[in-house]
Every structure is written in structure tokens, then in C-alpha cells.
mmCIF file of C-alpha atoms in Angstrom:
data_model
loop_
_atom_site.group_PDB
_atom_site.id
_atom_site.type_symbol
_atom_site.label_atom_id
_atom_site.label_comp_id
_atom_site.label_asym_id
_atom_site.label_seq_id
_atom_site.Cartn_x
_atom_site.Cartn_y
_atom_site.Cartn_z
ATOM 1 C CA MET I 1 116.392 74.726 115.854
ATOM 2 C CA LYS I 2 115.564 71.488 114.047
ATOM 3 C CA ALA I 3 117.658 70.400 111.062
ATOM 4 C CA LYS I 4 115.938 71.144 107.763
ATOM 5 C CA VAL I 5 115.415 68.283 105.326
ATOM 6 C CA GLN I 6 116.039 69.271 101.719
ATOM 7 C CA ALA I 7 113.542 67.492 99.471
ATOM 8 C CA ALA I 8 111.872 67.676 96.061
ATOM 9 C CA ILE I 9 108.479 66.642 94.748
ATOM 10 C CA GLU I 10 107.254 66.156 91.195
ATOM 11 C CA LEU I 11 104.107 68.206 90.549
ATOM 12 C CA SER I 12 102.105 68.891 87.414
ATOM 13 C CA ALA I 13 104.231 71.946 86.497
ATOM 14 C CA GLY I 14 107.594 70.317 87.254
ATOM 15 C CA THR I 15 109.848 69.505 90.189
ATOM 16 C CA ILE I 16 109.505 71.730 93.256
ATOM 17 C CA GLU I 17 112.288 71.816 95.844
ATOM 18 C CA TYR I 18 111.330 72.433 99.446
ATOM 19 C CA GLU I 19 112.648 72.410 103.005
ATOM 20 C CA ASP I 20 110.888 70.616 105.851
ATOM 21 C CA THR I 21 111.889 70.801 109.501
ATOM 22 C CA GLY I 22 109.466 68.070 110.573
ATOM 23 C CA GLY I 23 107.989 68.117 114.050
ATOM 24 C CA ASP I 24 104.590 67.764 115.674
ATOM 25 C CA GLY I 25 103.679 71.420 116.221
ATOM 26 C CA PRO I 26 101.455 73.623 114.045
ATOM 27 C CA VAL I 27 102.350 73.314 110.350
ATOM 28 C CA LEU I 28 103.615 76.519 108.749
ATOM 29 C CA VAL I 29 103.860 76.700 104.950
ATOM 30 C CA LEU I 30 105.849 79.815 104.058
ATOM 31 C CA LEU I 31 105.771 81.409 100.589
ATOM 32 C CA HIS I 32 108.271 83.859 99.068
ATOM 33 C CA GLY I 33 107.947 86.460 96.310
ATOM 34 C CA LEU I 34 109.238 87.147 92.796
ATOM 35 C CA MET I 35 112.952 86.519 92.180
ATOM 36 C CA MET I 36 113.310 84.927 95.644
ATOM 37 C CA ASP I 37 113.646 81.415 97.048
ATOM 38 C CA ALA I 38 112.973 79.530 100.290
ATOM 39 C CA SER I 39 115.988 81.131 101.995
ATOM 40 C CA LEU I 40 113.864 84.262 102.533
ATOM 41 C CA TRP I 41 112.498 82.421 105.566
ATOM 42 C CA ASP I 42 115.742 81.086 107.068
ATOM 43 C CA GLY I 43 115.742 83.527 109.981
ATOM 44 C CA PRO I 44 112.143 82.986 111.175
ATOM 45 C CA VAL I 45 112.373 79.219 110.581
ATOM 46 C CA ALA I 46 115.486 78.983 112.780
ATOM 47 C CA ASP I 47 113.303 80.274 115.627
ATOM 48 C CA LEU I 48 109.887 78.798 114.784
ATOM 49 C CA SER I 49 111.114 75.250 114.124
ATOM 50 C CA ALA I 50 111.497 74.747 117.887
ATOM 51 C CA ASP I 51 107.729 74.285 118.214
ATOM 52 C CA HIS I 52 106.381 74.272 114.637
ATOM 53 C CA ARG I 53 106.782 72.155 111.548
ATOM 54 C CA CYS I 54 108.049 74.565 108.888
ATOM 55 C CA VAL I 55 107.609 73.631 105.215
ATOM 56 C CA VAL I 56 109.148 76.098 102.755
ATOM 57 C CA PRO I 57 108.887 75.505 98.997
ATOM 58 C CA THR I 58 110.989 77.286 96.396
ATOM 59 C CA LEU I 59 108.311 78.287 93.904
ATOM 60 C CA PRO I 60 108.962 78.870 90.179
ATOM 61 C CA LEU I 61 109.130 82.655 90.527
ATOM 62 C CA GLY I 62 112.538 83.326 89.000
ATOM 63 C CA ALA I 63 115.058 82.183 91.624
ATOM 64 C CA HIS I 64 114.260 78.467 91.418
ATOM 65 C CA ARG I 65 116.922 75.991 90.281
ATOM 66 C CA ARG I 66 114.815 73.395 88.455
ATOM 67 C CA ALA I 67 113.067 74.602 85.320
ATOM 68 C CA MET I 68 109.357 73.993 84.898
ATOM 69 C CA ARG I 69 107.718 72.193 81.999
ATOM 70 C CA ALA I 70 107.296 74.252 78.848
ATOM 71 C CA ASP I 71 103.489 74.107 79.153
ATOM 72 C CA ALA I 72 103.340 74.927 82.877
ATOM 73 C CA ASP I 73 100.918 77.669 83.915
ATOM 74 C CA LEU I 74 103.161 80.218 85.660
ATOM 75 C CA SER I 75 100.521 82.909 86.064
ATOM 76 C CA PRO I 76 99.721 84.010 89.635
ATOM 77 C CA ALA I 77 96.590 81.863 89.600
ATOM 78 C CA GLY I 78 98.560 78.956 88.164
ATOM 79 C CA VAL I 79 101.254 79.193 90.833
ATOM 80 C CA ALA I 80 98.558 79.427 93.541
ATOM 81 C CA ARG I 81 97.058 76.203 92.181
ATOM 82 C CA LEU I 82 100.538 74.685 92.292
ATOM 83 C CA VAL I 83 100.755 75.545 96.001
ATOM 84 C CA ALA I 84 97.368 73.879 96.547
ATOM 85 C CA GLU I 85 98.656 70.801 94.715
ATOM 86 C CA PHE I 86 101.780 70.863 96.910
ATOM 87 C CA LEU I 87 99.634 70.841 100.069
ATOM 88 C CA ASP I 88 97.558 67.968 98.697
ATOM 89 C CA ARG I 89 100.516 65.843 97.659
ATOM 90 C CA LEU I 90 102.220 66.255 101.048
ATOM 91 C CA ASP I 91 98.839 65.750 102.765
ATOM 92 C CA LEU I 92 99.332 68.869 104.869
ATOM 93 C CA ARG I 93 96.200 69.737 106.829
ATOM 94 C CA ASP I 94 95.074 72.721 108.906
ATOM 95 C CA VAL I 95 98.174 74.599 107.800
ATOM 96 C CA VAL I 96 99.102 78.153 108.701
ATOM 97 C CA LEU I 97 99.770 79.627 105.261
ATOM 98 C CA VAL I 98 102.263 82.509 105.423
ATOM 99 C CA GLY I 99 103.243 84.800 102.547
ATOM 100 C CA ASN I 100 105.536 87.798 102.174
ATOM 101 C CA ASP I 101 105.828 90.066 99.127
ATOM 102 C CA THR I 102 104.203 88.288 96.138
ATOM 103 C CA GLY I 103 103.970 85.191 98.332
ATOM 104 C CA GLY I 104 101.235 87.103 100.162
ATOM 105 C CA ALA I 105 99.385 87.560 96.885
ATOM 106 C CA LEU I 106 99.404 83.776 96.461
ATOM 107 C CA VAL I 107 98.085 83.354 100.006
ATOM 108 C CA GLN I 108 95.198 85.725 99.220
ATOM 109 C CA LEU I 109 94.290 83.725 96.111
ATOM 110 C CA LEU I 110 94.269 80.513 98.156
ATOM 111 C CA MET I 111 92.191 82.138 100.907
ATOM 112 C CA CYS I 112 89.576 83.016 98.291
ATOM 113 C CA ASP I 113 89.369 79.458 96.996
ATOM 114 C CA GLY I 114 88.288 78.224 100.419
ATOM 115 C CA GLY I 115 90.715 75.308 100.481
ATOM 116 C CA ASP I 116 90.006 73.148 103.505
ATOM 117 C CA ARG I 117 93.724 72.556 104.100
ATOM 118 C CA VAL I 118 94.293 76.180 105.177
ATOM 119 C CA GLY I 119 93.449 76.704 108.835
ATOM 120 C CA ARG I 120 94.988 80.138 109.330
ATOM 121 C CA ALA I 121 96.672 82.781 107.160
ATOM 122 C CA VAL I 122 99.468 85.281 107.727
ATOM 123 C CA LEU I 123 99.972 88.151 105.278
ATOM 124 C CA VAL I 124 103.356 89.838 105.684
ATOM 125 C CA SER I 125 103.871 93.174 103.826
ATOM 126 C CA CYS I 126 102.562 91.937 100.504
ATOM 127 C CA ASP I 127 101.009 92.805 97.173
ATOM 128 C CA ALA I 128 97.341 93.738 97.570
ATOM 129 C CA PHE I 129 94.486 95.543 95.841
ATOM 130 C CA ASP I 130 95.802 97.658 92.929
ATOM 131 C CA ASN I 131 99.453 97.408 94.004
ATOM 132 C CA PHE I 132 100.220 94.596 91.576
ATOM 133 C CA PRO I 133 102.918 94.505 90.348
ATOM 134 C CA PRO I 134 103.996 96.266 93.536
ATOM 135 C CA GLY I 135 105.617 99.685 93.599
ATOM 136 C CA LEU I 136 108.530 100.916 91.548
ATOM 137 C CA THR I 137 110.402 97.663 92.172
ATOM 138 C CA GLY I 138 107.658 95.420 90.831
ATOM 139 C CA ARG I 139 106.833 97.620 87.852
ATOM 140 C CA THR I 140 110.493 97.745 86.806
ATOM 141 C CA LEU I 141 110.832 93.980 87.097
ATOM 142 C CA VAL I 142 107.671 93.303 85.077
ATOM 143 C CA LEU I 143 108.812 95.793 82.437
ATOM 144 C CA SER I 144 112.135 93.935 82.150
ATOM 145 C CA GLY I 145 110.163 90.710 81.641
ATOM 146 C CA LYS I 146 108.982 92.022 78.276
ATOM 147 C CA LEU I 147 112.506 91.418 76.983
ATOM 148 C CA PRO I 148 113.353 88.111 75.290
ATOM 149 C CA PRO I 149 114.866 85.670 77.810
ATOM 150 C CA ARG I 150 118.437 86.198 76.560
ATOM 151 C CA LEU I 151 118.176 89.993 76.878
ATOM 152 C CA PHE I 152 116.446 89.632 80.234
ATOM 153 C CA GLY I 153 119.489 87.683 81.381
ATOM 154 C CA LEU I 154 121.759 90.483 80.212
ATOM 155 C CA PHE I 155 119.599 93.018 82.052
ATOM 156 C CA MET I 156 119.856 90.962 85.253
ATOM 157 C CA GLN I 157 123.660 90.773 84.965
ATOM 158 C CA GLN I 158 123.874 94.286 86.391
ATOM 159 C CA MET I 159 122.329 92.981 89.628
ATOM 160 C CA ARG I 160 125.681 91.340 90.374
ATOM 161 C CA LEU I 161 126.832 94.781 91.572
ATOM 162 C CA ARG I 162 125.786 95.679 95.087
ATOM 163 C CA MET I 163 125.357 99.363 94.291
ATOM 164 C CA LEU I 164 122.796 98.448 91.622
ATOM 165 C CA ARG I 165 120.989 95.846 93.747
ATOM 166 C CA ARG I 166 120.512 98.568 96.381
ATOM 167 C CA LEU I 167 118.705 100.919 93.977
ATOM 168 C CA PRO I 168 114.972 101.531 94.580
ATOM 169 C CA ILE I 169 114.173 99.891 91.232
ATOM 170 C CA ALA I 170 115.880 96.695 92.411
ATOM 171 C CA PHE I 171 116.025 95.352 95.997
ATOM 172 C CA GLY I 172 116.946 98.628 97.723
ATOM 173 C CA TRP I 173 113.438 99.396 99.002
ATOM 174 C CA LEU I 174 112.645 95.765 99.787
ATOM 175 C CA THR I 175 115.222 95.054 102.506
ATOM 176 C CA ARG I 176 117.458 97.081 104.785
ATOM 177 C CA ARG I 177 119.763 94.236 105.846
ATOM 178 C CA GLY I 178 119.331 91.336 103.423
ATOM 179 C CA ASP I 179 121.638 92.163 100.518
ATOM 180 C CA ALA I 180 123.543 88.863 100.831
ATOM 181 C CA ALA I 181 120.303 86.959 100.240
ATOM 182 C CA THR I 182 119.345 89.059 97.224
ATOM 183 C CA ALA I 183 122.759 88.393 95.669
ATOM 184 C CA ARG I 184 122.128 84.630 95.957
ATOM 185 C CA TRP I 185 118.645 84.874 94.507
ATOM 186 C CA ILE I 186 119.768 86.230 91.147
ATOM 187 C CA ALA I 187 122.293 83.412 90.532
ATOM 188 C CA PRO I 188 119.937 80.881 88.823
ATOM 189 C CA VAL I 189 118.609 83.384 86.288
ATOM 190 C CA LEU I 190 122.167 84.406 85.401
ATOM 191 C CA ARG I 191 123.416 80.843 84.923
ATOM 192 C CA GLN I 192 120.492 78.840 83.520
ATOM 193 C CA PRO I 193 118.708 79.688 80.235
ATOM 194 C CA GLU I 194 115.690 77.580 81.275
ATOM 195 C CA ILE I 195 115.240 79.630 84.439
ATOM 196 C CA ARG I 196 115.413 82.844 82.406
ATOM 197 C CA ARG I 197 112.635 81.420 80.218
ATOM 198 C CA ASP I 198 110.510 80.651 83.282
ATOM 199 C CA ALA I 199 111.170 84.056 84.857
ATOM 200 C CA VAL I 200 110.088 85.901 81.721
ATOM 201 C CA ARG I 201 106.904 83.818 81.547
ATOM 202 C CA VAL I 202 106.108 84.607 85.192
ATOM 203 C CA LEU I 203 106.706 88.340 84.789
ATOM 204 C CA ARG I 204 104.661 88.578 81.606
ATOM 205 C CA ALA I 205 101.766 86.767 83.302
ATOM 206 C CA VAL I 206 101.908 89.195 86.244
ATOM 207 C CA GLY I 207 101.812 92.144 83.875
ATOM 208 C CA ALA I 208 98.881 90.675 81.953
ATOM 209 C CA ASP I 209 96.508 90.509 84.944
ATOM 210 C CA PRO I 210 96.991 93.590 87.149
ATOM 211 C CA GLY I 211 93.438 93.384 88.523
ATOM 212 C CA ILE I 212 93.657 89.898 89.979
ATOM 213 C CA LEU I 213 94.111 91.060 93.587
ATOM 214 C CA LEU I 214 91.313 93.629 93.354
ATOM 215 C CA ALA I 215 89.009 90.766 92.401
ATOM 216 C CA ALA I 216 90.442 88.649 95.219
ATOM 217 C CA ALA I 217 89.830 91.427 97.763
ATOM 218 C CA GLU I 218 86.099 91.245 97.081
ATOM 219 C CA ARG I 219 86.132 87.624 98.247
ATOM 220 C CA LEU I 220 88.429 87.929 101.263
ATOM 221 C CA PRO I 221 85.554 88.632 103.712
ATOM 222 C CA GLY I 222 84.512 85.031 103.043
ATOM 223 C CA PHE I 223 87.642 83.745 104.794
ATOM 224 C CA LYS I 224 86.167 82.839 108.164
ATOM 225 C CA ARG I 225 89.339 81.576 109.776
ATOM 226 C CA PRO I 226 91.968 83.410 111.853
ATOM 227 C CA ALA I 227 94.288 85.769 110.004
ATOM 228 C CA LEU I 228 97.262 87.883 110.967
ATOM 229 C CA VAL I 229 98.380 90.889 108.939
ATOM 230 C CA VAL I 230 101.971 91.990 109.634
ATOM 231 C CA TRP I 231 103.254 95.150 107.985
ATOM 232 C CA ALA I 232 106.574 96.979 107.933
ATOM 233 C CA GLY I 233 106.216 100.436 109.429
ATOM 234 C CA GLU I 234 108.737 101.867 106.935
ATOM 235 C CA ASP I 235 107.504 100.010 103.857
ATOM 236 C CA ARG I 236 108.039 101.945 100.628
ATOM 237 C CA VAL I 237 106.772 99.250 98.270
ATOM 238 C CA MET I 238 103.645 97.910 100.003
ATOM 239 C CA PRO I 239 101.533 100.847 101.273
ATOM 240 C CA PRO I 240 100.877 100.561 105.040
ATOM 241 C CA GLU I 241 97.226 101.501 104.462
ATOM 242 C CA HIS I 242 96.890 98.253 102.506
ATOM 243 C CA GLY I 243 97.738 96.330 105.662
ATOM 244 C CA ARG I 244 94.982 98.153 107.528
ATOM 245 C CA ARG I 245 92.492 97.536 104.701
ATOM 246 C CA LEU I 246 93.287 93.821 104.594
ATOM 247 C CA ALA I 247 92.826 93.517 108.358
ATOM 248 C CA GLU I 248 89.474 95.296 108.117
ATOM 249 C CA LEU I 249 88.278 93.033 105.293
ATOM 250 C CA LEU I 250 89.040 89.773 107.101
ATOM 251 C CA PRO I 251 86.452 88.880 109.773
ATOM 252 C CA TYR I 252 88.939 87.294 112.225
ATOM 253 C CA ALA I 253 92.090 89.308 111.600
ATOM 254 C CA ARG I 254 94.474 91.277 113.724
ATOM 255 C CA LEU I 255 97.081 93.787 112.529
ATOM 256 C CA ALA I 256 100.649 94.121 113.766
ATOM 257 C CA GLU I 257 103.269 96.655 112.678
ATOM 258 C CA VAL I 258 107.000 95.945 112.675
ATOM 259 C CA ALA I 259 109.435 98.813 113.127
ATOM 260 C CA ASP I 260 112.859 99.245 111.505
ATOM 261 C CA SER I 261 112.046 97.094 108.491
ATOM 262 C CA TYR I 262 111.259 97.302 104.808
ATOM 263 C CA THR I 263 109.013 94.849 102.921
ATOM 264 C CA LEU I 264 111.108 91.733 103.502
ATOM 265 C CA ILE I 265 110.473 91.475 107.240
ATOM 266 C CA PRO I 266 111.811 87.866 107.322
ATOM 267 C CA LEU I 267 115.229 89.319 106.435
ATOM 268 C CA ASP I 268 115.080 92.596 108.352
ATOM 269 C CA GLN I 269 113.319 91.552 111.580
ATOM 270 C CA PRO I 270 113.223 87.720 111.682
ATOM 271 C CA LYS I 271 112.960 87.371 115.472
ATOM 272 C CA GLU I 272 110.102 89.837 115.787
ATOM 273 C CA LEU I 273 108.238 88.182 112.915
ATOM 274 C CA ALA I 274 108.755 84.760 114.503
ATOM 275 C CA ARG I 275 107.415 86.102 117.804
ATOM 276 C CA LEU I 276 104.269 87.455 116.143
ATOM 277 C CA ILE I 277 103.635 84.237 114.215
ATOM 278 C CA ARG I 278 104.133 82.079 117.325
ATOM 279 C CA GLU I 279 101.769 84.267 119.356
ATOM 280 C CA PHE I 280 99.198 83.958 116.545
ATOM 281 C CA THR I 281 99.428 80.194 116.053
ATOM 282 C CA HIS I 282 99.166 79.507 119.794
ATOM 283 C CA ALA I 283 96.167 81.798 120.328
ATOM 284 C CA PRO I 284 92.731 80.104 120.466
ATOM 285 C CA HIS I 285 90.236 80.911 117.718
ATOM 286 C CA THR I 286 87.001 82.351 119.055
ATOM 287 C CA ASN I 287 84.106 83.275 116.762
#
């Protein structure tokens, strides 16, 4: 495992923190979901950094530590554009773009835009089609985002208790083994008023455009590069049939199922996910 470099870059929306293992192998850019940060990927990165360069930004999705500008576009489309800007500013080319949970929604939006910096895509148990916001967990979170930021912070205070974090309306159906990570993720929104403001803006924007991934799905067949769809066999938030539909839509896709895992496969089965990604990145692309 290579040592991760902690860095930050100033983008149009504000300062984005990210981790970069360096290295000369294939470049992986790994995206997390709502109310999560880059640590979602710690397990797979510990494995993959041996022969990949792993770049993992903490996006402004509610668990970030540096507030965005007041006029920043924190809608799904706006955050996807921020990822594209991140790739441009770091001059990352032919990247393997990987997304789990709502991070996978961002990957789909970038696949549709035909950015020439994306060479391959990996969708890991993620929002898709009409499942946006996803499942009971996502709908509850978006509903809480209708509260004013101060009241949203009070609502999130209850997530300090493990028994409440493990409820299906919280993180209980997202991960079987990753409660320690989920406890860390809620800290910024509890401590920083500016992060609560950003989180509410993100959640309201998600709720305002529930059809964005249905529109994206119509354009996914235009992604003519290799894709891997990885789905949790026991997923209760992201329907397994959505994984099959995504794989069928993408011309050069393969589907893999991971057992004994909920949505957050990077937490529940990091070694198996790393194995699948490595196998995918090292496989030749044949039309």
C-alpha cells in the first residue's frame, strides 16, 4: 500500500480536499455518496494502490469539512461538473471513474457528457433510473433536508447514537459492517453551521430533480468505452434489477454480483471489490 497524500485544490465552487496515492498504474478516481467522504474507499484503496494511482476527492455532499461558496451549484448536475473540473485541473487523463451510492449517479452524468478524460467507468450499487433519491434511506434524508439548516442539525444529532444510525431510515440498510465510518461522516454537519447549510442545499437540489437519472439512462448507450457494474446481492436500497438494466444499456459492460454486502460494498467487501476493479482495469478493451 502506498502512502496517501492529503491535498486540497481550489475550484469554482470552493476548496475540495482529496487523497492521492500517486503511482504510474491506471488512474482510479473514486466518488462517494450523500453524507459520506473519501474514507468510504479506504479499504479498496489500501489494496488497489499497489498497482494503481488512486485519487479520492471528498465532494460537497454533506460530510465535507470545507464549506462551499454561497453561490456554488450543489445540484447533482453541478457536482458532476465540479468533478469534471477536478479532472481538468489535475490533468487526469484516461481515468477509470468509479462511483458507489450517489457517487454512481455522478459517474452516470459524466458518462453521458462524453468527457474525453474518462476511459472506463465502474458503477457500484448506485442510484439509477427512478430510484433517486434512493430507497427509504434516501427519501428520509431528502425529506430532512427541507428543514432549515439549524433544525436539520438538530435532526442529525440523533445519528450520534448507534442504535439510530443502524435503522433502515439511516445507514442500517447501507452497510453491514461500516458503522464506525458512518459515525465519522456525520461529525462535520453536527459541528459546522456552514456544512449544515451546504448539506441542506444539496438535499433540496436532489429532491427538486428526481427524473435526472431517467434522462441520463436514455443517453448511457452512447458510452462506447468499457464499463463494469458491481452490485450487492443483498442490496435493500439499490434494486439488483437496476444493476442488470445498467449492464444491458451499456454496450461494453459486464455485471458482477458481490455476496454478503449491502450498498456500501467498499465498506462491506473491500477486498472483493478491489479484485473486481483490478481485473477490469487490466483487461484489454475489444470492440
